[in-house]
CSV table of C-alpha atoms and ligand atoms in Angstrom, one decimal:
chain,number,residue,atom,x,y,z
A,1,MET,CA,9.0,-11.0,13.2
A,2,LYS,CA,12.2,-11.7,12.0
A,3,ALA,CA,13.7,-9.5,9.4
A,4,ASP,CA,14.4,-12.4,7.3
A,5,ILE,CA,10.9,-14.0,6.9
A,6,ARG,CA,9.6,-13.8,3.6
A,7,LYS,CA,6.1,-11.9,4.3
A,8,VAL,CA,2.7,-13.5,2.7
A,9,PRO,CA,0.5,-10.7,1.7
A,10,LEU,CA,-3.2,-10.8,2.2
A,11,SER,CA,-3.7,-9.7,-1.1
A,12,SER,CA,-2.1,-8.6,-4.6
A,13,PRO,CA,-3.3,-7.5,-8.0
A,14,TYR,CA,-2.7,-9.3,-10.8
A,15,ILE,CA,-1.8,-7.2,-13.7
A,16,ASP,CA,0.3,-7.9,-16.9
A,17,GLU,CA,1.9,-6.2,-19.6
A,18,ARG,CA,-1.3,-6.1,-21.7
A,19,ASP,CA,-3.0,-3.8,-18.9
A,20,GLU,CA,0.0,-1.6,-19.0
A,21,GLU,CA,-0.2,-1.3,-23.1
A,22,LEU,CA,-4.2,-0.4,-22.5
A,23,VAL,CA,-3.5,2.1,-20.0
A,24,LEU,CA,-1.0,3.7,-21.9
A,25,GLU,CA,-2.7,3.8,-24.8
A,26,VAL,CA,-5.4,5.7,-23.2
A,27,LEU,CA,-2.8,8.1,-21.7
A,28,ARG,CA,-1.3,8.3,-25.0
A,29,SER,CA,-4.9,9.3,-26.6
A,30,GLY,CA,-5.6,12.6,-24.5
A,31,ARG,CA,-8.9,11.3,-23.8
A,32,LEU,CA,-8.7,10.5,-20.1
A,33,SER,CA,-12.6,10.8,-19.2
A,34,LEU,CA,-15.8,10.5,-20.9
A,35,GLY,CA,-14.1,8.5,-23.7
A,36,PRO,CA,-14.7,5.5,-25.4
A,37,ALA,CA,-12.7,2.6,-23.2
A,38,ILE,CA,-15.7,3.6,-20.8
A,39,GLU,CA,-18.5,2.0,-23.2
A,40,ARG,CA,-16.0,-0.7,-24.2
A,41,PHE,CA,-15.9,-1.7,-20.8
A,42,GLU,CA,-19.6,-1.8,-20.0
A,43,GLU,CA,-20.2,-3.9,-22.7
A,44,LEU,CA,-17.8,-6.5,-22.3
A,45,PHE,CA,-18.7,-6.3,-19.0
A,46,ALA,CA,-22.5,-7.0,-19.4
A,47,GLU,CA,-21.7,-9.7,-21.8
A,48,LYS,CA,-19.4,-11.1,-19.1
A,49,VAL,CA,-22.3,-11.2,-16.8
A,50,GLY,CA,-25.0,-11.7,-18.8
A,51,ALA,CA,-26.7,-8.6,-18.1
A,52,PRO,CA,-28.2,-6.2,-21.1
A,53,TYR,CA,-26.9,-3.1,-19.5
A,54,ALA,CA,-23.9,-1.9,-17.2
A,55,ALA,CA,-22.8,1.4,-16.3
A,56,ALA,CA,-19.3,1.6,-14.7
A,57,VAL,CA,-18.9,3.9,-11.5
A,58,SER,CA,-16.1,5.4,-9.4
A,59,SER,CA,-16.5,2.6,-6.7
A,60,GLY,CA,-18.8,-0.2,-5.3
A,61,THR,CA,-20.2,2.5,-3.0
A,62,ALA,CA,-21.0,4.9,-5.5
A,63,GLY,CA,-22.8,2.1,-7.5
A,64,LEU,CA,-24.8,0.7,-4.5
A,65,HIS,CA,-26.0,4.6,-3.7
A,66,LEU,CA,-26.9,5.6,-7.1
A,67,LEU,CA,-29.5,2.6,-6.9
A,68,CYS,CA,-30.6,3.5,-3.6
A,69,SER,CA,-31.1,6.8,-5.2
A,70,ILE,CA,-33.0,5.7,-8.1
A,71,ALA,CA,-35.2,3.2,-5.5
A,72,GLY,CA,-36.4,6.7,-4.3
A,73,LEU,CA,-35.2,5.8,-0.5
A,74,ARG,CA,-35.8,8.8,1.6
A,75,GLU,CA,-36.2,9.6,5.6
A,76,GLY,CA,-38.4,7.1,7.5
A,77,ASP,CA,-38.0,4.1,4.9
A,78,GLU,CA,-36.5,1.0,6.3
A,79,VAL,CA,-34.0,-1.3,4.4
A,80,ILE,CA,-33.1,-4.8,5.4
A,81,THR,CA,-29.3,-5.9,5.1
A,82,SER,CA,-26.8,-8.2,6.0
A,83,PRO,CA,-24.7,-7.3,9.3
A,84,TYR,CA,-22.1,-9.3,8.2
A,85,SER,CA,-20.6,-7.6,5.1
A,86,PHE,CA,-18.9,-4.4,4.6
A,87,VAL,CA,-20.2,-1.2,5.6
A,88,ALA,CA,-21.0,-0.2,2.1
A,89,SER,CA,-23.8,-2.4,2.1
A,90,ALA,CA,-25.4,-0.1,4.7
A,91,ASN,CA,-24.2,3.0,4.1
A,92,CYS,CA,-25.6,3.1,0.5
A,93,PHE,CA,-29.1,3.6,1.8
A,94,ILE,CA,-28.3,5.8,5.1
A,95,TYR,CA,-26.7,8.3,2.4
A,96,GLU,CA,-30.6,8.7,1.7
A,97,GLY,CA,-31.9,9.1,5.0
A,98,ALA,CA,-32.9,5.5,5.5
A,99,THR,CA,-32.7,3.4,8.4
A,100,PRO,CA,-30.7,0.3,8.5
A,101,VAL,CA,-32.2,-2.9,9.9
A,102,PHE,CA,-29.8,-5.9,10.3
A,103,ALA,CA,-31.6,-9.2,9.6
A,104,ASP,CA,-29.5,-12.2,10.6
A,105,VAL,CA,-27.3,-14.5,8.6
A,106,ASP,CA,-27.1,-18.1,7.9
A,107,GLU,CA,-24.1,-19.6,9.4
A,108,ARG,CA,-23.0,-21.6,6.7
A,109,SER,CA,-23.5,-19.4,3.6
A,110,MET,CA,-22.9,-16.3,5.9
A,111,ASN,CA,-25.5,-14.9,3.9
A,112,LEU,CA,-28.9,-13.2,4.4
A,113,ASP,CA,-31.3,-16.0,6.2
A,114,SER,CA,-34.3,-15.2,4.1
A,115,ALA,CA,-36.8,-16.4,7.2
A,116,ALA,CA,-35.1,-13.3,9.2
A,117,VAL,CA,-35.6,-11.4,6.4
A,118,GLU,CA,-39.2,-12.1,6.2
A,119,ALA,CA,-39.1,-11.5,9.8
A,120,ALA,CA,-37.7,-7.9,9.8
A,121,ILE,CA,-40.3,-6.8,7.4
A,122,THR,CA,-42.4,-3.9,8.6
A,123,GLU,CA,-45.1,-1.4,6.9
A,124,ARG,CA,-41.8,1.0,6.6
A,125,THR,CA,-39.9,-1.5,4.8
A,126,LYS,CA,-38.9,-0.4,1.0
A,127,ALA,CA,-36.2,-2.3,0.0
A,128,ILE,CA,-33.7,-5.1,0.5
A,129,VAL,CA,-30.0,-5.0,-0.1
A,130,ALA,CA,-28.8,-8.8,-0.4
A,131,VAL,CA,-24.8,-9.5,-0.3
A,132,ASP,CA,-23.1,-12.2,-2.0
A,133,ILE,CA,-20.5,-12.2,1.0
A,134,PHE,CA,-17.0,-13.6,0.0
A,135,GLY,CA,-18.4,-14.3,-3.5
A,136,TYR,CA,-20.8,-17.1,-2.2
A,137,PRO,CA,-24.2,-16.4,-3.8
A,138,CYS,CA,-27.2,-15.2,-1.5
A,139,GLU,CA,-30.3,-16.9,-1.9
A,140,LEU,CA,-31.7,-14.5,-4.6
A,141,GLU,CA,-34.9,-16.6,-5.2
A,142,PRO,CA,-37.1,-16.4,-1.8
A,143,LEU,CA,-35.8,-12.7,-1.6
A,144,ARG,CA,-36.8,-11.9,-4.8
A,145,ALA,CA,-40.3,-13.8,-3.6
A,146,LEU,CA,-40.3,-12.1,-0.5
A,147,ALA,CA,-39.6,-8.4,-2.3
A,148,GLU,CA,-42.2,-9.2,-4.9
A,149,ARG,CA,-44.8,-10.2,-2.3
A,150,HIS,CA,-44.1,-7.2,-0.3
A,151,GLY,CA,-43.4,-4.9,-3.2
A,152,LEU,CA,-39.9,-3.8,-1.9
A,153,VAL,CA,-36.8,-3.0,-4.2
A,154,LEU,CA,-34.0,-5.6,-4.2
A,155,ILE,CA,-30.8,-4.3,-4.5
A,156,GLN,CA,-27.7,-7.4,-5.0
A,157,ASP,CA,-24.6,-5.9,-3.6
A,158,ALA,CA,-22.5,-8.5,-5.7
A,159,CYS,CA,-19.2,-6.5,-4.8
A,160,GLU,CA,-17.4,-9.5,-3.8
A,161,ALA,CA,-18.9,-11.7,-6.7
A,162,LEU,CA,-17.9,-11.5,-10.0
A,163,GLY,CA,-18.2,-14.4,-11.5
A,164,THR,CA,-20.4,-16.1,-8.9
A,165,GLU,CA,-23.0,-18.4,-10.3
A,166,TYR,CA,-26.7,-19.1,-8.7
A,167,LYS,CA,-28.9,-21.6,-9.8
A,168,GLY,CA,-27.1,-21.9,-13.2
A,169,GLY,CA,-26.8,-18.2,-13.9
A,170,THR,CA,-24.0,-16.0,-13.8
A,171,VAL,CA,-24.6,-13.1,-10.7
A,172,GLY,CA,-26.1,-10.2,-12.8
A,173,SER,CA,-27.8,-12.3,-15.1
A,174,HIS,CA,-30.7,-13.1,-12.9
A,175,GLY,CA,-32.5,-9.6,-13.4
A,176,VAL,CA,-32.2,-7.9,-10.4
A,177,ASP,CA,-30.0,-4.9,-10.4
A,178,ALA,CA,-26.5,-5.7,-8.9
A,179,VAL,CA,-23.4,-3.6,-8.5
A,180,PHE,CA,-19.6,-4.9,-8.9
A,181,ALA,CA,-16.3,-3.5,-7.1
A,182,PHE,CA,-12.9,-3.5,-8.3
A,183,TYR,CA,-10.7,-2.3,-5.3
A,184,PRO,CA,-7.3,-3.8,-5.9
A,185,ASN,CA,-8.2,-7.0,-3.4
A,186,LYS,CA,-11.4,-7.5,-5.9
A,187,GLN,CA,-11.2,-10.8,-8.3
A,188,MET,CA,-10.3,-7.9,-11.0
A,189,THR,CA,-9.2,-4.5,-10.2
A,190,THR,CA,-9.5,-0.8,-11.7
A,191,GLY,CA,-7.5,0.4,-8.5
A,192,GLU,CA,-10.6,2.1,-7.6
A,193,GLY,CA,-13.9,1.4,-9.7
A,194,GLY,CA,-17.6,-0.3,-9.9
A,195,MET,CA,-20.2,-1.5,-12.0
A,196,VAL,CA,-23.9,-1.4,-11.9
A,197,THR,CA,-25.4,-4.3,-14.4
A,198,THR,CA,-29.2,-3.8,-14.8
A,199,HIS,CA,-32.1,-5.3,-17.2
A,200,ASP,CA,-34.1,-2.0,-17.1
A,201,GLU,CA,-33.1,0.7,-19.7
A,202,GLU,CA,-34.7,3.4,-17.9
A,203,THR,CA,-32.0,2.3,-15.0
A,204,ARG,CA,-29.3,2.7,-17.1
A,205,ARG,CA,-30.6,5.6,-18.3
A,206,ARG,CA,-30.4,7.0,-15.0
A,207,LEU,CA,-27.4,5.6,-13.5
A,208,VAL,CA,-25.5,7.3,-16.4
A,209,SER,CA,-27.1,11.0,-15.5
A,210,LEU,CA,-26.4,10.6,-12.0
A,211,ARG,CA,-23.3,9.5,-12.1
A,212,ASN,CA,-22.5,12.7,-14.6
A,213,GLN,CA,-23.8,15.3,-12.1
A,214,GLY,CA,-27.1,14.6,-13.4
A,215,ARG,CA,-26.8,16.0,-16.9
A,216,ALA,CA,-29.5,15.0,-19.3
A,217,ASP,CA,-29.5,13.1,-22.6
A,218,GLY,CA,-28.3,15.3,-25.1
A,219,GLY,CA,-28.0,18.3,-22.9
A,220,GLY,CA,-25.0,20.2,-22.6
A,221,TRP,CA,-22.0,20.0,-20.3
A,222,LEU,CA,-23.6,22.6,-18.2
A,223,GLU,CA,-27.5,21.4,-18.2
A,224,HIS,CA,-28.3,19.6,-15.4
A,225,ALA,CA,-31.7,17.9,-14.9
A,226,ARG,CA,-31.3,16.3,-11.6
A,227,LEU,CA,-29.3,16.4,-8.4
A,228,GLY,CA,-26.2,14.6,-9.7
A,229,TYR,CA,-22.8,13.4,-8.1
A,230,ASN,CA,-19.5,12.9,-9.7
A,231,TYR,CA,-19.3,9.0,-9.6
A,232,ARG,CA,-17.6,8.8,-13.0
A,233,ILE,CA,-14.9,6.2,-13.5
A,234,ASP,CA,-11.8,7.6,-16.2
A,235,ASP,CA,-10.7,6.1,-19.4
A,236,ILE,CA,-7.6,5.1,-17.6
A,237,ARG,CA,-9.3,2.9,-15.3
A,238,ALA,CA,-11.9,1.7,-17.7
A,239,ALA,CA,-8.5,0.5,-19.8
A,240,LEU,CA,-7.2,-1.3,-16.9
A,241,GLY,CA,-11.0,-2.9,-16.8
A,242,ILE,CA,-10.4,-3.8,-20.3
A,243,GLY,CA,-7.5,-5.8,-19.6
A,244,GLN,CA,-9.0,-7.4,-16.6
A,245,LEU,CA,-11.9,-8.8,-18.1
A,246,GLU,CA,-9.9,-10.0,-21.0
A,247,LYS,CA,-8.3,-12.0,-18.7
A,248,LEU,CA,-11.0,-12.9,-16.2
A,249,GLU,CA,-11.5,-16.9,-17.2
A,250,THR,CA,-7.6,-17.1,-16.3
A,251,ILE,CA,-7.9,-15.0,-13.2
A,252,LEU,CA,-11.2,-16.8,-11.4
A,253,SER,CA,-9.3,-20.3,-12.5
A,254,LEU,CA,-6.3,-19.6,-10.7
A,255,ARG,CA,-8.4,-18.4,-7.8
A,256,GLY,CA,-10.4,-21.9,-7.8
A,257,ALA,CA,-7.4,-24.0,-8.0
A,258,ALA,CA,-5.7,-21.5,-5.0
A,259,ALA,CA,-8.9,-22.0,-3.2
A,260,ARG,CA,-8.7,-26.0,-3.5
A,261,ARG,CA,-5.3,-26.0,-2.5
A,262,TYR,CA,-6.0,-24.4,0.7
A,263,SER,CA,-9.0,-26.7,1.2
A,264,GLU,CA,-6.9,-29.4,0.9
A,265,LEU,CA,-4.0,-28.1,3.1
A,266,LEU,CA,-6.3,-27.0,5.9
A,267,GLY,CA,-9.2,-29.8,5.7
A,268,GLY,CA,-7.6,-32.2,8.0
A,269,ILE,CA,-6.7,-29.4,10.6
A,270,GLU,CA,-8.5,-29.3,14.0
A,271,GLY,CA,-10.2,-26.6,15.6
A,272,LEU,CA,-10.8,-24.9,12.0
A,273,GLU,CA,-13.8,-25.4,9.6
A,274,VAL,CA,-13.0,-24.2,5.5
A,275,PRO,CA,-15.2,-21.9,3.5
A,276,LEU,CA,-18.6,-23.8,2.4
A,277,ALA,CA,-18.3,-25.8,-0.7
A,278,ASP,CA,-20.1,-25.5,-3.8
A,279,ASP,CA,-23.3,-27.2,-4.7
A,280,ALA,CA,-25.4,-27.3,-8.1
A,281,ASP,CA,-27.1,-24.1,-7.3
A,282,HIS,CA,-24.2,-22.1,-5.9
A,283,VAL,CA,-20.9,-21.6,-7.5
A,284,ARG,CA,-18.4,-19.4,-5.6
A,285,SER,CA,-16.3,-17.2,-7.2
A,286,TRP,CA,-13.5,-16.9,-5.1
A,287,PHE,CA,-12.7,-13.2,-3.7
A,288,VAL,CA,-11.0,-14.2,0.1
A,289,TYR,CA,-10.5,-17.3,2.0
A,290,VAL,CA,-12.1,-17.1,5.0
A,291,VAL,CA,-11.9,-19.7,7.7
A,292,THR,CA,-14.1,-20.4,10.8
A,293,LEU,CA,-12.2,-21.1,13.8
A,294,ALA,CA,-13.5,-23.3,16.5
A,295,ARG,CA,-15.5,-21.5,19.7
A,296,GLY,CA,-13.1,-21.4,22.7
A,297,ILE,CA,-10.3,-20.5,20.1
A,298,ASP,CA,-8.4,-17.4,21.0
A,299,ARG,CA,-8.1,-15.9,17.7
A,300,GLU,CA,-5.9,-13.0,18.4
A,301,ARG,CA,-3.3,-15.6,19.7
A,302,VAL,CA,-3.5,-17.2,16.2
A,303,ILE,CA,-3.3,-14.0,14.5
A,304,ALA,CA,-0.2,-13.0,16.4
A,305,ASP,CA,1.7,-16.3,15.7
A,306,LEU,CA,0.7,-16.1,12.1
A,307,GLU,CA,2.4,-12.7,11.9
A,308,ARG,CA,5.3,-13.6,13.5
A,309,GLN,CA,5.6,-16.0,11.0
A,310,GLY,CA,5.4,-13.2,8.1
A,311,VAL,CA,1.6,-14.3,7.5
A,312,ALA,CA,-0.9,-11.3,6.9
A,313,THR,CA,-4.5,-12.1,8.0
A,314,SER,CA,-7.2,-9.7,8.4
A,315,ARG,CA,-10.7,-10.2,11.0
A,316,TYR,CA,-13.0,-10.4,7.9
A,317,LEU,CA,-15.6,-9.3,8.7
A,318,PRO,CA,-17.0,-7.3,12.4
A,319,SER,CA,-20.8,-7.3,12.0
A,320,ILE,CA,-21.9,-3.6,10.9
A,321,HIS,CA,-24.6,-3.1,13.5
A,322,LEU,CA,-21.6,-3.4,16.5
A,323,GLN,CA,-19.4,-0.5,14.8
A,324,SER,CA,-19.3,2.4,16.9
A,325,TYR,CA,-21.0,4.9,14.2
A,326,MET,CA,-24.0,2.4,14.0
A,327,ARG,CA,-24.0,1.7,17.9
A,328,GLU,CA,-24.1,5.8,18.5
A,329,ARG,CA,-26.5,7.0,16.2
A,330,TYR,CA,-28.9,3.7,16.3
A,331,GLY,CA,-28.4,2.1,19.4
A,332,PHE,CA,-27.4,-1.1,18.1
A,333,ARG,CA,-26.0,-3.9,21.0
A,334,GLU,CA,-24.7,-7.2,21.1
A,335,GLY,CA,-27.5,-10.0,20.5
A,336,LEU,CA,-29.5,-8.4,17.7
A,337,CYS,CA,-27.8,-10.7,15.0
A,338,PRO,CA,-26.0,-13.8,17.4
A,339,VAL,CA,-25.2,-15.5,14.2
A,340,SER,CA,-23.1,-13.0,12.3
A,341,GLU,CA,-21.8,-11.3,15.9
A,342,ASP,CA,-20.5,-15.0,16.9
A,343,LEU,CA,-19.2,-15.5,13.0
A,344,SER,CA,-17.0,-12.1,13.6
A,345,GLN,CA,-15.5,-13.4,16.4
A,346,ARG,CA,-14.1,-16.8,14.4
A,347,THR,CA,-13.7,-15.7,11.0
A,348,LEU,CA,-10.3,-15.1,9.8
A,349,ALA,CA,-9.3,-14.1,6.2
A,350,LEU,CA,-5.8,-15.6,5.0
A,351,PRO,CA,-3.6,-14.5,2.4
A,352,PHE,CA,-5.3,-14.7,-0.7
A,353,PHE,CA,-4.7,-13.5,-4.5
A,354,THR,CA,-4.8,-14.6,-8.0
A,355,ALA,CA,-0.9,-15.4,-8.3
A,356,ILE,CA,-0.4,-16.8,-4.9
A,357,GLU,CA,2.1,-19.6,-5.0
A,358,ALA,CA,1.3,-23.4,-3.4
A,359,GLU,CA,4.8,-23.1,-1.7
A,360,ASP,CA,3.5,-20.0,0.1
A,361,GLN,CA,0.0,-21.6,0.6
A,362,GLU,CA,1.8,-24.9,2.0
A,363,ARG,CA,3.4,-21.9,4.7
A,364,VAL,CA,0.4,-20.5,5.7
A,365,ALA,CA,-1.2,-24.0,6.2
A,366,GLU,CA,2.0,-24.9,8.7
A,367,ALA,CA,1.8,-21.9,10.4
A,368,LEU,CA,-1.7,-22.2,11.3
A,369,ALA,CA,-1.9,-25.8,11.9
A,370,ALA,CA,1.3,-24.9,14.7
A,371,ALA,CA,-0.9,-22.0,16.2
A,372,LEU,CA,-4.0,-24.2,16.3
A,373,ALA,CA,-1.9,-27.4,17.8
B,401,LIG,C1,-19.6,-6.7,0.2
B,401,LIG,C2,-18.8,-5.0,-0.3
B,401,LIG,N1,-20.1,-4.0,-0.7
B,401,LIG,C3,-19.8,-3.1,-0.7
B,401,LIG,C4,-18.3,-2.6,-1.2
B,401,LIG,C5,-17.9,-1.5,-1.8
B,401,LIG,O1,-16.9,-1.4,-2.4
B,401,LIG,P1,-16.0,-0.4,-2.9
B,401,LIG,O2,-15.0,-0.4,-1.9
B,401,LIG,O3,-15.4,-0.2,-4.4
B,401,LIG,O4,-16.8,1.3,-2.7
B,401,LIG,C6,-17.3,-3.7,-1.1
B,401,LIG,C7,-15.6,-3.5,-1.4
B,401,LIG,O5,-15.3,-3.4,-0.5
B,401,LIG,C8,-17.9,-5.2,-0.4
B,401,LIG,O6,-17.0,-6.1,-0.2
């Protein structure tokens, strides 16, 4: 790459002076953990997504793991999840000894195909981890019906889906336990961090204990009622979370505008498909902007061409079951989930973040058009 080309990064957090002020306030207060910022962050978050309870945790993965632990998953249990996701969607129950069963995804939404989930259910199935991939809502209603019919726990991996709407309700409001994540490439960030939302008071109580080394309600610092973890968030990160939540509407609307701009710029280019558009029941919250290249296009060449123009990209997402540790541990091979595997070969994330400039998006579009010409 030539040295004089300005780089367009894949992602970038959106931090302002208000965030700095809130973090400084905590630093100056001397109360860095188990303090009031955490509770405030949880209250604000629960209100935003329309859930009665929220529990902040150290990461999205930690939140997913805690829900799997609360579900009582153990060795011999099977859990169905999406292969077209980030590895944490499966790791969260493998930690508890459960076995992953991957059901294929729908080619358009890239989310679990409920017919494939139904076909994967056995007498050992105990739970479904449904993912809202790239912020597009999963088909919660049929998945919920399946879970109810077969007595399964349904966990929503909404780590990419803060602000996503399904059938008129915000993800988190539907009554299903859901987990959100705040790594710096997410819609909002706390550096590292996550949030579990629930409609069940007992689940919230268990989450609060398990994230804090299994300490019991009202018990002392050195009294532990159950095997727990240190999955706490601290007040510094919670304060940043509060600052981010205060401007969430602005963030989501800037991201929506950037996505629309990309779709206009890229819509006419032959050889690529832009992300699935919203409809009345599905409103995406823009986490990443992922295009799908036509079959036969050499994605590696496109990536290299874009890199030469200073445009960062990422191969979102490899299929989880084909990761080396999954192949070794469970013997998964190509052909298990053909739709996911095909998408994994053809999808490409472009630079996308809240404050991306229109001019940079134009550069990305030009570079992509040239690479595909
Ligand atoms: C779909 C999905 N699940 C789980 C996670 C895990 O979140 P974290 O990185 O905060 O542990 C992420 C975030 O990377 C994600 O995108």
